[in-house]
Coordinates of C-alpha atoms in Angstrom, one line a residue:
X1 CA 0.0 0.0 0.0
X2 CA 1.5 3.3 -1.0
X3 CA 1.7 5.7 2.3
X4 CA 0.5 9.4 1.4
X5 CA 0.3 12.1 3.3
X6 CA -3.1 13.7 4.6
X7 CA -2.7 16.7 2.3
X8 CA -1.8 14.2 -0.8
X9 CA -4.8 11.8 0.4
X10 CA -7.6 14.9 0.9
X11 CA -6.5 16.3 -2.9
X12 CA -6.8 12.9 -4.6
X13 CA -9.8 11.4 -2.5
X14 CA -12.1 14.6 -2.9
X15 CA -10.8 15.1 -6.3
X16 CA -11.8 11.4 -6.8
X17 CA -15.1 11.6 -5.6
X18 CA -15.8 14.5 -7.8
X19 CA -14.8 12.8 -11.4
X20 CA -17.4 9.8 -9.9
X21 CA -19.7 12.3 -9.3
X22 CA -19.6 13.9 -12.8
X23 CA -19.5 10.1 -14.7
X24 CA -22.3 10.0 -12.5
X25 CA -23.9 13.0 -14.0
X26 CA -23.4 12.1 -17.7
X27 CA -24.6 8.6 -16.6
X28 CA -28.0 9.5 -15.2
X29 CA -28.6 12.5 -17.0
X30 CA -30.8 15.6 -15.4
X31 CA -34.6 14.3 -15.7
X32 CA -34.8 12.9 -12.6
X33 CA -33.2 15.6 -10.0
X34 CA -34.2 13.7 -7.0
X35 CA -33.0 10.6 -7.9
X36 CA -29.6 11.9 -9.2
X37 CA -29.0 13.8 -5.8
X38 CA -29.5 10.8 -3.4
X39 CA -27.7 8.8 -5.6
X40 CA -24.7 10.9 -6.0
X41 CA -25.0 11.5 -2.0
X42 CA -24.6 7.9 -1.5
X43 CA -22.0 7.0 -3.9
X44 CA -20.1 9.5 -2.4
X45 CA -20.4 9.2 0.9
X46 CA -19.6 5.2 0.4
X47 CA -16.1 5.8 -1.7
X48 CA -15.0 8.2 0.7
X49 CA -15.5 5.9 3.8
X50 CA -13.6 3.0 2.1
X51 CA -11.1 4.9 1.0
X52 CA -10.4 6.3 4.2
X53 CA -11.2 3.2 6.2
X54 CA -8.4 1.1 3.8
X55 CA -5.9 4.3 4.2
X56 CA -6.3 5.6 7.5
X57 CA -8.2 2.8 9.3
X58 CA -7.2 4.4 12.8
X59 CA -8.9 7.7 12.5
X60 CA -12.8 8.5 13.0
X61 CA -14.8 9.8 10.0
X62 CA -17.8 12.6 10.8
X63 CA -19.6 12.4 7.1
X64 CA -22.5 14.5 6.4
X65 CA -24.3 11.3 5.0
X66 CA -23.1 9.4 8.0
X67 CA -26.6 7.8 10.0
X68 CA -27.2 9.6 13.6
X69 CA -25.7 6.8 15.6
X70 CA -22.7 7.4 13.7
X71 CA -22.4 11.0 14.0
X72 CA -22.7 10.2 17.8
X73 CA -20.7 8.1 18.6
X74 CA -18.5 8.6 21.4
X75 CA -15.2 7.4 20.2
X76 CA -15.3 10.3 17.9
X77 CA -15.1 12.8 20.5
X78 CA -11.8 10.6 22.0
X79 CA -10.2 10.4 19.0
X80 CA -7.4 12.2 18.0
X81 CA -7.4 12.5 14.3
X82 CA -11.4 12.9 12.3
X83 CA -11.9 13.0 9.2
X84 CA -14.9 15.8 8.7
X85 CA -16.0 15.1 4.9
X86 CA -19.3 15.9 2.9
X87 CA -19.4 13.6 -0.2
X88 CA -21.6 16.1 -2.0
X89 CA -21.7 20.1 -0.7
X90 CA -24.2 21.9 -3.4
X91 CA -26.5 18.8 -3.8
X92 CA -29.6 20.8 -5.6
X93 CA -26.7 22.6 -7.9
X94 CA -25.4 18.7 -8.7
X95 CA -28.7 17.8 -9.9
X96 CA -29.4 21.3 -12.4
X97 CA -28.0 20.9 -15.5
X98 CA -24.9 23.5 -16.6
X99 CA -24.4 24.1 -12.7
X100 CA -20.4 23.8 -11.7
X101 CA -21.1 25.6 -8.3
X102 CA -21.1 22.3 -6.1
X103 CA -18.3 20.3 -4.5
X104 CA -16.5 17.3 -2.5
X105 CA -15.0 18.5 0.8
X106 CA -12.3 16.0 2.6
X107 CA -10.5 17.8 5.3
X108 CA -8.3 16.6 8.7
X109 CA -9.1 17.9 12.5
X110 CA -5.7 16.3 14.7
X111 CA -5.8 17.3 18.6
X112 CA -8.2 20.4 17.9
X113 CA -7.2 22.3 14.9
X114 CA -7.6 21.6 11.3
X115 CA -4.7 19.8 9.4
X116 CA -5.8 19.4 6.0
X117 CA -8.2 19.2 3.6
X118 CA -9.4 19.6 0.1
X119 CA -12.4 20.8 -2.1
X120 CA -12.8 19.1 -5.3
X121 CA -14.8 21.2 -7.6
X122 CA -15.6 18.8 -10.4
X123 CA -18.0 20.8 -12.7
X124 CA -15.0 23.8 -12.9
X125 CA -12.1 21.0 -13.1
X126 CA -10.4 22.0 -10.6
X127 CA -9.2 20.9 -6.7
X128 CA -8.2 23.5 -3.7
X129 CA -6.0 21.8 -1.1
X130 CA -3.3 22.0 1.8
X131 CA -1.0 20.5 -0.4
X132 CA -0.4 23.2 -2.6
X133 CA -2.4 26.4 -1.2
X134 CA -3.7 28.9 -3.5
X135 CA -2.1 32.2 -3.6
X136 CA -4.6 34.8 -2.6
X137 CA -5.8 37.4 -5.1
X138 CA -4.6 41.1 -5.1
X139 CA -6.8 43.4 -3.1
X140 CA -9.1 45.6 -5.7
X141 CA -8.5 49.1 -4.0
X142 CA -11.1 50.9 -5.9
X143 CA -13.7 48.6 -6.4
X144 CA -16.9 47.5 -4.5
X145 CA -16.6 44.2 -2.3
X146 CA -18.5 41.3 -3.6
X147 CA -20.0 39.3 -0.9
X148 CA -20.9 35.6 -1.6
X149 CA -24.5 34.6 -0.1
X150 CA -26.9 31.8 -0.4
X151 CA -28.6 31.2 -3.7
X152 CA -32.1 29.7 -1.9
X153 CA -31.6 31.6 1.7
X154 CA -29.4 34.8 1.7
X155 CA -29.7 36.0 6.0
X156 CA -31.1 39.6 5.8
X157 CA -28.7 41.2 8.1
X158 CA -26.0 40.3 4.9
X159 CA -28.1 43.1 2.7
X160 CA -27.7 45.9 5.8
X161 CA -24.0 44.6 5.6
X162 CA -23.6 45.0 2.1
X163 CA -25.4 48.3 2.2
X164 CA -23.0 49.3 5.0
X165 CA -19.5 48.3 3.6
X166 CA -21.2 49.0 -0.6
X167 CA -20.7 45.8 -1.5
X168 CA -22.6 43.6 -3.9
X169 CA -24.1 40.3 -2.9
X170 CA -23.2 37.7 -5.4
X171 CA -25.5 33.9 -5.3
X172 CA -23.4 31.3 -5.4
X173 CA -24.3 27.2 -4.5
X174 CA -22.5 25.6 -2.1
X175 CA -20.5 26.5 0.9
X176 CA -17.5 25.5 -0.7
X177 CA -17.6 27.2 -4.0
X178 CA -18.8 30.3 -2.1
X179 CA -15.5 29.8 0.0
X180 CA -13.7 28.9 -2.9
X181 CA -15.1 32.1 -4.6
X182 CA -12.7 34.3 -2.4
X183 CA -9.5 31.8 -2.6
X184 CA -9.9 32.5 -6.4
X185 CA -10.8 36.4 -6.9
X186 CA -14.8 36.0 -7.9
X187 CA -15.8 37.5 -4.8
X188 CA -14.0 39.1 -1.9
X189 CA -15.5 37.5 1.1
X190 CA -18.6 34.9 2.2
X191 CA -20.9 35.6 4.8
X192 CA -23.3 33.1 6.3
X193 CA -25.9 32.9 9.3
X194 CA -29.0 31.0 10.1
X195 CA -27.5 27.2 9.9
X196 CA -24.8 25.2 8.9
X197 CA -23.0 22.3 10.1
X198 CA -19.3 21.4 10.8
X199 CA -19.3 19.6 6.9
X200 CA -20.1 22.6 5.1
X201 CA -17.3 24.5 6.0
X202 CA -14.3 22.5 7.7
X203 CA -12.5 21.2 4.3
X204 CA -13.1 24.9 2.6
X205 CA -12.0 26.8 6.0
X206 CA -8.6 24.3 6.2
X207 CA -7.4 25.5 2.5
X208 CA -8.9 29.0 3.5
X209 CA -6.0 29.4 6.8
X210 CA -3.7 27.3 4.7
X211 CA -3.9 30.3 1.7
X212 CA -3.7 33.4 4.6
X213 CA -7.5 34.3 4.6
X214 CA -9.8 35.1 7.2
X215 CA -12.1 32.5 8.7
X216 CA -14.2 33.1 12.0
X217 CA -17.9 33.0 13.2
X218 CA -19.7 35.9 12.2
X219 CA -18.7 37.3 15.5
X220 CA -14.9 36.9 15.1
X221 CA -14.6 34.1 17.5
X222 CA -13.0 31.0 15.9
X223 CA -14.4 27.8 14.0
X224 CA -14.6 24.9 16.0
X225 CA -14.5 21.3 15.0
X226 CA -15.3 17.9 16.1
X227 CA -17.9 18.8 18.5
X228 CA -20.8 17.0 20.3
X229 CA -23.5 19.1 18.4
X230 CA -21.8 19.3 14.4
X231 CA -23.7 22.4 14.5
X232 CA -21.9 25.5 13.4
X233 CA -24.3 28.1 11.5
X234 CA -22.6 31.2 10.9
X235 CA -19.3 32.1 8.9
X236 CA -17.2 34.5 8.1
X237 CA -14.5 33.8 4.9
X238 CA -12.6 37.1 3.9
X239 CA -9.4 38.4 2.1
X240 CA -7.3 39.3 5.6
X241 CA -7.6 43.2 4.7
X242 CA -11.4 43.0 4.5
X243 CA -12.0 41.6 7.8
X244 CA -12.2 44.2 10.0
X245 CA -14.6 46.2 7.8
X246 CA -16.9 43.6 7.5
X247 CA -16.3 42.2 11.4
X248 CA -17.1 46.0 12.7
X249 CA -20.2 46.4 10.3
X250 CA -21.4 42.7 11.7
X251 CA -21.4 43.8 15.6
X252 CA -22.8 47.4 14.6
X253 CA -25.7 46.0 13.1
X254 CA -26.0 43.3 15.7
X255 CA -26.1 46.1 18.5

């Protein structure tokens, strides 16, 4: 068995997952939407927990598409190393036809922090990892931020934000191409509240720190991972220079 490392084993597992998950596309086609998200949920979720379980069969696995006991058991919480994957991140955008803003997440928690990870973003051919961080894009001095929300459920206080800062909100699918989004230069910064869990964001929020970016809860505190409760519904992805603004405009309109 060939030994890779974790940042080698998230890029090729997630970027896996993703070319099954487009053969899996062109298979099935797009009449059936339903049908094509729980399968491609599935298949997912199943290669990524044999992979891992025949290359790292001593770590724990928190999957998104993992059944209730599994997401509770207690050896999770004892363990040292989790892997903290969701097969499929964007599911409704996997099942629309000419959609690439979906993705595979794969990313490492050791002893508390986040090691490594990847985001596969099949549909746009391309995989952001630990192993090879992207270089962050220049700052736009004279232009208006672009803030990545939720195509289906943009939180209001984002508008009074945008208003705030003059920015412009810009829909994108999942958490990870939203995240993504800023790594690459189509927005400036993501902003989420109202509900997430620790899936959507862990694997993006690795290669986000690995790249130099800002990642925190909307109220600047930081990410936690591997919890009891895989809740963790607000975000805050940025450019490092755009922080601030955005952090300050977040508690005035909270006060």
């Amino acid at each position: 068995m060939t030994i890779r490392d974790d940042h080698t084993l998230a890029t090729d597992l997630a970027t896996e997952a993703g070319e099954r998950l487009l053969a899996l596309r062109e298979k099935e086609g797009f009449a059936d939407p339903t049908a094509l998200r729980k399968e491609g949920d599935a298949s997912a979720h199943l290669f990524l927990m044999e992979a891992l379980a025949r290359s790292r069969p001593g770590d724990s696995v928190l999957s998104e598409e993992a059944t209730r006991e599994e997401r509770l058991d207690p050896r999770r919480l004892r363990a040292e190393r989790v892997w903290i994957v969701d097969p499929l991140d964007g599911t409704r955008e996997f099942a629309e036809e000419g959609r690439a803003d979906w993705a595979v997440h794969v990313a490492l928690w050791e002893r508390g922090e986040l090691t490594a990870g990847a985001v596969a973003l099949p549909a746009q051919g391309r995989t952001l990892s630990t192993l090879e961080p992207p270089v962050l894009p220049a700052a736009r001095p004279q232009a208006r931020p672009r803030i990545a929300v939720s195509r289906t459920r943009p939180p209001e206080f984002v508008q009074n934000l945008a208003t705030r800062a003059g920015a412009d909100l810009v829909p994108i699918g999942s958490a990870g191409a939203k995240i993504s989004a800023v790594l690459t230069g189509e927005v400036e910064a993501y902003v989420h509240a109202g509900g997430q869990y620790e899936w959507d964001s862990a694997a993006p929020v690795a290669v986000a720190l690995a790249a130099g970016a800002h990642a925190s809860r909307v109220d600047g505190s930081p990410l936690t991972y591997n919890q009891g409760d895989p809740s963790l519904p607000d975000i805050l992805v940025s450019l490092p220079g755009l922080a601030p603004t955005l952090l300050a405009g977040i508690r005035d309109l909270h006060r």
